[in-house]
XYZ file of C-alpha atoms in Angstrom:
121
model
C -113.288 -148.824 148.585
C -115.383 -147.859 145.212
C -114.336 -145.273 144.078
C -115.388 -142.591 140.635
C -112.871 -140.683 138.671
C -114.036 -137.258 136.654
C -111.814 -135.881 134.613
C -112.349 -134.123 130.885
C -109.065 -135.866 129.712
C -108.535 -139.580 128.977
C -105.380 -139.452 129.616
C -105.864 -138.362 133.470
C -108.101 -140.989 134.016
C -106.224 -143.406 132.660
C -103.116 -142.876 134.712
C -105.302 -142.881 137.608
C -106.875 -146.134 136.747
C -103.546 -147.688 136.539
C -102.229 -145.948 139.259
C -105.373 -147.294 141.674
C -104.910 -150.835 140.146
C -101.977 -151.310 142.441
C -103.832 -151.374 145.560
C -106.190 -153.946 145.883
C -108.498 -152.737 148.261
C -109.708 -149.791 145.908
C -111.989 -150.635 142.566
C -113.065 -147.973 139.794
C -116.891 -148.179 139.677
C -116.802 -145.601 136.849
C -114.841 -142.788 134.928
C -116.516 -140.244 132.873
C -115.085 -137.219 131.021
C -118.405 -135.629 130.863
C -119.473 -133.959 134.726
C -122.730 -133.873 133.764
C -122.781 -137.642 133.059
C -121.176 -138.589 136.806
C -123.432 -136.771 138.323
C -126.056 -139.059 136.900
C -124.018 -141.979 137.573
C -123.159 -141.275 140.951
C -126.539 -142.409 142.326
C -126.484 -145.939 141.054
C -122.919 -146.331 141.638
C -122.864 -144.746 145.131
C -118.868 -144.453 145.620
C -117.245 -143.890 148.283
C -115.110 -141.373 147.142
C -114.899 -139.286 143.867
C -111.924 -137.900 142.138
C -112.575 -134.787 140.790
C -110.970 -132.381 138.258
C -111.335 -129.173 138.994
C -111.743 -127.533 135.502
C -113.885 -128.900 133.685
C -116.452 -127.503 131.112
C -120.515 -127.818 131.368
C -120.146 -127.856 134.966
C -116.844 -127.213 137.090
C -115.435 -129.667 139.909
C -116.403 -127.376 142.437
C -120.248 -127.591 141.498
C -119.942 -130.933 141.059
C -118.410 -131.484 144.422
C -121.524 -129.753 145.678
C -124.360 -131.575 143.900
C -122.437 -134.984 144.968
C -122.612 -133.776 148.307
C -125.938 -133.394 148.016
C -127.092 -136.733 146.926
C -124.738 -138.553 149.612
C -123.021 -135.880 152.614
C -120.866 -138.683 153.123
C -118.992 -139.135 149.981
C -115.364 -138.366 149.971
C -114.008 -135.629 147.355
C -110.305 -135.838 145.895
C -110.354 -132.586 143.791
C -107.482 -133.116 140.787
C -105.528 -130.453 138.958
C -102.812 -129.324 136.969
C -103.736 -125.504 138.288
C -102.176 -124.979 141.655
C -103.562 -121.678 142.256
C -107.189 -123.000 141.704
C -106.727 -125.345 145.147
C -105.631 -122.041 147.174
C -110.224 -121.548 146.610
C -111.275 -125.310 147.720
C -108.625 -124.493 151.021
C -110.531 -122.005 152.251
C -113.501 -123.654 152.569
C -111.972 -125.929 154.688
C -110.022 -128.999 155.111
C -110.055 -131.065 152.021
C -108.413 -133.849 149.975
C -106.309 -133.088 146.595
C -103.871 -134.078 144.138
C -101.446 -132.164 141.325
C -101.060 -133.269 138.045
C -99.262 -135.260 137.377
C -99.808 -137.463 139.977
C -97.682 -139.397 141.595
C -98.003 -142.723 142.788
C -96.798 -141.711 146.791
C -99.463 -138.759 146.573
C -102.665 -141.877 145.317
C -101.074 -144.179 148.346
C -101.369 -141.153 150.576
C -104.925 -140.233 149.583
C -105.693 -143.867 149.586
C -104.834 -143.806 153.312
C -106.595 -140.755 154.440
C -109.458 -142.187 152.309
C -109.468 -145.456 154.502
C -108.906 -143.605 157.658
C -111.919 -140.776 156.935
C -114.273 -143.755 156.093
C -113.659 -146.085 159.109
C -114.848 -143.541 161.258
């Protein structure tokens, strides 16, 4: 599974990269800080799922999610954030995947999972 991590601090991504490095079934195609910048990316790299901050400045993870969605309807969307109140929004709009900072590495393994199940369908 390839999969993209935006997130306006280093330090998030990082732990994520590390984090993802212990199952060997998942490779980072990218990171980027800058939303903007994924979104640009995205094409080329074609993931199959994105981890997404939700704040973020220039664009939020929300409107990100959206223009992703756009360019593939399949790609699958991990919104990430230290903000718990700001995933009680993405709920509502329906079932989705998403992770609280700081991670943990049972919460990746789980996502990793639902990941793998969502995309052998």
């Amino acid at each position: 599974m390839r999969v993209m991590i935006v997130d306006d601090e280093q330090p998030c991504i990082d732990e994520l990269v590390y984090l993802f490095a212990r199952h060997p079934n998942v490779s980072v195609s990218g990171t980027y800080t800058n939303p903007v910048k994924a979104l640009e990316a995205a094409r080329a790299l074609n993931p199959d799922a994105v981890f997404v901050d939700v704040a973020m400045p220039y664009i939020s993870g929300i409107e990100l999610a959206d223009k992703l969605k756009r360019i593939d309807n399949d790609i699958q969307l991990v919104f990430v954030t230290a903000h718990s109140r700001l995933l009680e929004g993405i709920k509502k709009g329906g079932p989705c995947l998403w992770m609280l900072k700081p991670v943990s590495e049972t919460r990746v393994k789980t996502i990793i999972e639902q990941l793998r199940s969502r995309l052998e369908c």
